[in-house]
XYZ file of C-alpha atoms in Angstrom:
310
model
C -42.000 18.281 56.117
C -42.749 21.977 55.543
C -43.191 21.464 51.806
C -45.629 18.598 52.347
C -47.782 20.368 54.926
C -47.949 23.601 52.944
C -48.944 21.746 49.793
C -51.751 19.962 51.662
C -52.929 23.149 53.341
C -53.013 24.981 50.012
C -54.890 22.158 48.277
C -57.540 21.899 50.999
C -57.762 25.702 51.178
C -58.924 25.798 47.564
C -61.968 23.789 48.648
C -62.624 25.186 52.140
C -62.540 28.990 52.049
C -61.691 31.069 55.105
C -61.028 28.182 57.503
C -57.253 28.113 57.719
C -57.181 27.289 61.433
C -59.407 24.241 60.933
C -57.379 23.108 57.904
C -54.102 23.442 59.800
C -55.465 21.410 62.705
C -56.742 18.654 60.414
C -53.301 18.314 58.797
C -51.655 18.416 62.232
C -53.811 15.588 63.578
C -53.008 13.454 60.527
C -49.256 13.927 60.976
C -49.551 13.294 64.720
C -51.198 9.932 64.074
C -54.488 10.937 65.653
C -58.173 11.096 64.767
C -60.343 14.176 64.286
C -63.893 14.939 65.445
C -65.637 17.741 63.545
C -68.720 19.131 65.276
C -71.019 21.875 64.032
C -74.381 22.696 62.528
C -75.314 21.376 59.064
C -73.966 22.982 55.925
C -70.739 24.550 57.208
C -68.342 22.172 55.456
C -67.674 19.376 57.956
C -67.814 16.559 55.415
C -66.185 18.728 52.755
C -63.151 19.235 54.995
C -62.860 15.503 55.644
C -63.151 14.653 51.943
C -60.678 17.363 50.917
C -58.117 16.056 53.409
C -58.464 12.567 51.977
C -58.260 13.669 48.358
C -55.126 15.728 48.973
C -53.265 12.451 49.619
C -52.723 9.639 47.128
C -54.092 6.917 49.407
C -57.288 4.966 50.017
C -60.264 6.957 51.289
C -63.631 5.546 52.337
C -66.742 7.292 53.538
C -69.116 5.567 55.943
C -72.562 7.112 56.324
C -73.608 6.321 59.886
C -77.306 5.482 60.161
C -79.417 3.716 62.821
C -79.437 0.480 60.785
C -75.660 0.395 60.233
C -74.153 -2.806 61.638
C -70.726 -3.250 63.266
C -69.812 -5.715 60.510
C -70.416 -2.964 57.930
C -67.490 -1.134 59.526
C -65.106 -3.931 60.488
C -65.925 -6.539 57.838
C -67.322 -10.046 57.918
C -66.229 -13.622 57.197
C -68.142 -15.123 54.253
C -68.244 -18.783 53.266
C -66.745 -19.379 49.807
C -68.545 -22.187 47.975
C -65.566 -22.818 45.687
C -62.861 -23.133 48.344
C -65.235 -24.490 51.017
C -63.691 -22.094 53.497
C -64.458 -18.754 55.080
C -62.806 -15.673 53.636
C -62.686 -12.203 55.139
C -64.458 -9.330 53.375
C -63.012 -6.043 54.726
C -65.409 -3.380 55.932
C -65.355 0.374 55.484
C -62.668 0.928 58.118
C -60.013 -0.638 55.877
C -58.681 2.563 54.333
C -56.032 5.158 55.083
C -58.551 7.955 55.617
C -61.971 6.915 56.953
C -64.674 9.582 56.848
C -67.393 8.759 59.374
C -70.309 11.023 58.478
C -72.820 11.828 61.236
C -71.248 9.296 63.567
C -73.788 9.938 66.327
C -76.643 8.586 64.180
C -75.476 4.987 64.606
C -76.179 2.870 67.662
C -73.609 2.651 70.479
C -72.856 -0.952 69.449
C -71.940 0.199 65.950
C -69.987 3.198 67.227
C -67.933 0.908 69.452
C -66.830 -1.074 66.388
C -64.408 1.772 65.721
C -62.744 1.663 69.140
C -60.220 -1.098 68.470
C -59.383 0.298 65.036
C -58.812 3.829 66.349
C -56.676 2.824 69.308
C -54.757 -0.238 68.108
C -54.868 0.149 64.308
C -56.303 -3.335 63.932
C -59.611 -5.156 63.644
C -60.467 -8.521 65.213
C -63.125 -10.607 63.456
C -63.904 -14.230 64.348
C -60.735 -14.498 66.408
C -58.482 -13.274 63.602
C -56.627 -9.947 63.831
C -56.360 -7.835 60.696
C -53.934 -4.921 60.782
C -54.718 -1.534 59.234
C -52.109 -0.043 56.938
C -50.583 3.307 57.920
C -51.339 6.116 57.661
C -54.713 5.546 59.320
C -57.005 8.354 60.388
C -60.690 8.580 61.253
C -62.362 11.913 60.545
C -65.822 11.834 62.107
C -68.517 14.481 61.809
C -71.550 15.068 63.946
C -74.275 17.660 64.384
C -74.551 18.680 68.060
C -77.822 20.572 67.542
C -80.210 18.050 66.022
C -80.297 15.378 68.707
C -83.531 13.550 67.779
C -82.741 10.007 66.705
C -79.064 10.273 67.644
C -76.828 8.450 70.091
C -74.317 10.806 71.765
C -70.745 9.535 71.663
C -69.748 7.963 74.991
C -66.746 9.395 76.805
C -64.629 6.340 75.934
C -65.050 7.008 72.232
C -64.632 10.785 72.437
C -61.357 10.149 74.232
C -60.091 8.278 71.140
C -60.189 11.484 69.100
C -57.002 13.523 69.353
C -58.776 16.805 68.681
C -62.186 18.302 68.094
C -62.871 21.323 65.950
C -65.884 23.464 65.134
C -66.154 24.839 61.616
C -68.215 27.933 62.371
C -69.918 30.102 59.775
C -67.674 31.614 57.099
C -66.972 35.320 56.889
C -68.964 37.383 54.394
C -66.027 37.510 51.993
C -65.420 33.771 52.210
C -69.105 33.067 51.674
C -69.164 35.259 48.565
C -66.079 33.456 47.272
C -67.795 30.144 47.981
C -70.779 31.193 45.837
C -68.417 31.903 42.951
C -66.313 28.746 43.249
C -68.987 26.257 44.336
C -71.904 27.649 42.351
C -70.953 26.046 39.035
C -69.008 22.915 40.016
C -67.898 20.830 42.950
C -64.359 21.993 43.856
C -63.533 18.490 45.071
C -63.648 17.270 41.491
C -60.579 19.341 40.597
C -58.609 18.531 43.760
C -55.569 16.409 42.977
C -53.259 14.611 45.450
C -50.202 16.628 46.452
C -48.509 13.846 48.427
C -48.885 10.134 49.130
C -49.352 7.832 52.076
C -45.710 6.759 52.233
C -44.577 10.381 52.523
C -47.082 11.035 55.303
C -45.773 8.017 57.239
C -42.166 9.159 56.770
C -42.928 12.718 57.903
C -44.907 11.486 60.904
C -42.014 9.272 62.020
C -39.507 12.124 61.701
C -41.641 14.347 63.938
C -41.098 12.005 66.878
C -37.628 13.535 67.195
C -38.958 17.028 67.952
C -37.489 17.921 71.346
C -39.758 18.306 74.360
C -38.066 19.419 77.561
C -38.861 17.964 80.969
C -40.339 21.322 82.000
C -42.810 21.312 79.085
C -43.791 17.709 79.820
C -44.471 18.686 83.426
C -46.506 21.629 82.119
C -48.675 19.267 80.067
C -49.184 16.898 83.008
C -50.073 19.787 85.340
C -52.638 21.201 82.890
C -54.287 17.798 82.530
C -54.318 17.413 86.325
C -55.802 20.905 86.733
C -58.866 19.878 84.724
C -59.526 17.086 87.208
C -59.643 19.533 90.134
C -61.611 22.366 88.529
C -64.982 22.957 90.250
C -66.829 23.374 86.935
C -65.816 19.903 85.739
C -67.172 16.611 87.024
C -64.793 14.670 84.776
C -61.319 15.874 83.886
C -58.981 14.847 81.092
C -57.568 11.329 81.039
C -53.879 10.293 80.974
C -54.426 9.509 77.279
C -55.242 13.199 76.810
C -51.789 14.191 78.030
C -50.135 11.744 75.655
C -52.218 12.977 72.727
C -51.398 16.582 73.613
C -47.692 15.727 73.648
C -47.899 14.187 70.176
C -49.870 17.142 68.864
C -47.527 19.831 70.187
C -44.545 18.139 68.537
C -46.222 18.509 65.160
C -47.352 22.052 65.957
C -43.789 23.073 66.752
C -42.521 21.537 63.507
C -45.228 23.318 61.516
C -43.968 26.565 63.036
C -40.461 25.755 61.818
C -38.993 24.676 65.170
C -37.385 21.419 66.237
C -38.361 21.960 69.871
C -41.626 22.556 71.736
C -42.375 25.703 73.744
C -45.279 26.434 76.132
C -47.014 28.448 73.390
C -47.507 25.202 71.463
C -49.261 23.654 74.447
C -51.465 26.717 74.941
C -52.442 26.740 71.265
C -53.675 23.130 71.340
C -54.981 22.605 74.866
C -58.523 23.604 73.835
C -58.893 21.413 70.727
C -57.210 18.440 72.422
C -58.730 18.589 75.912
C -62.142 20.291 75.707
C -64.062 17.341 74.221
C -62.666 14.973 76.866
C -64.031 16.795 79.919
C -67.567 16.913 81.305
C -69.103 20.073 82.720
C -71.080 19.987 85.937
C -74.811 20.651 85.653
C -74.314 24.021 87.331
C -71.661 25.030 84.792
C -73.931 24.015 81.908
C -76.824 26.011 83.325
C -74.511 28.996 83.667
C -73.650 28.713 79.972
C -70.028 27.775 80.479
C -68.160 26.186 77.565
C -65.748 23.309 78.016
C -63.007 25.123 76.093
C -63.265 28.175 78.342
C -63.096 26.015 81.469
C -60.005 24.197 80.149
C -58.369 27.579 79.514
C -59.275 28.746 83.009
C -57.841 25.551 84.518
C -54.594 25.961 82.575
C -54.157 29.488 83.906
C -53.747 28.036 87.409
C -50.573 26.289 86.213
C -47.253 28.107 86.191
C -45.829 28.525 82.674
C -42.272 27.165 82.391
C -39.517 29.404 81.062
C -36.848 28.401 78.584
C -36.864 25.333 76.385
């Protein structure tokens, strides 16, 4: 497991300079069987991160450019009548891949966005009464620009809740930006990125991580943190029960990436922001006061007693 994750992190790091935290979280979400939402301003490497993650694995990768005229059938697929066989045959859509890169997901209509819901939650697509299963590993990496809102359709809470974690890329440091000018100025670094693992290995590693030990005390800690978000005065909507389950899956992988076969409270504290912040809604007063969802989640977690021991 350690060899696989380090190889992927190193490969992606050759494309995305100075963003080790974001790279680590992207790999973690993949191994945890989740989906990743990447939010930030244009030009900071959101799509590049998603593409680099896909190219580091020898598996199928598809990119869907979300636009206002994109149809649900473009994502899920459509049944087409075959003149030779005189029967309908299914033509898979863009979601039929191991890694699906959804670029600018908030530019498509809510009806089109909702076409991803079944695929993200149940790993299957239903078209014309027929269910088509998606091959593992399956991960959706969606990007969106939270600044330019004209002509966009904000993701509804139900869809945001399908994403295991959300990250912000942020601007690179001066040194990383200088390095980017050297490495990206003459060629696209993605062109030289070669797979360092394959889909079967990812599935095997992900299954082995289910055995990482989580004590009853840590599980109670996760449940109490999720419950604390529902009672915080700055939040009008707290985290869902699905959030607690996703946090549990994520902390197992985080512990393994740290070289442990058991979870400690530090793992929960490290991931509570990325996993919970995009699932909560601030009150209007908190927004006017300039509060951030991540800061409120941290404040809510501090009201919960930290368990001791394993």
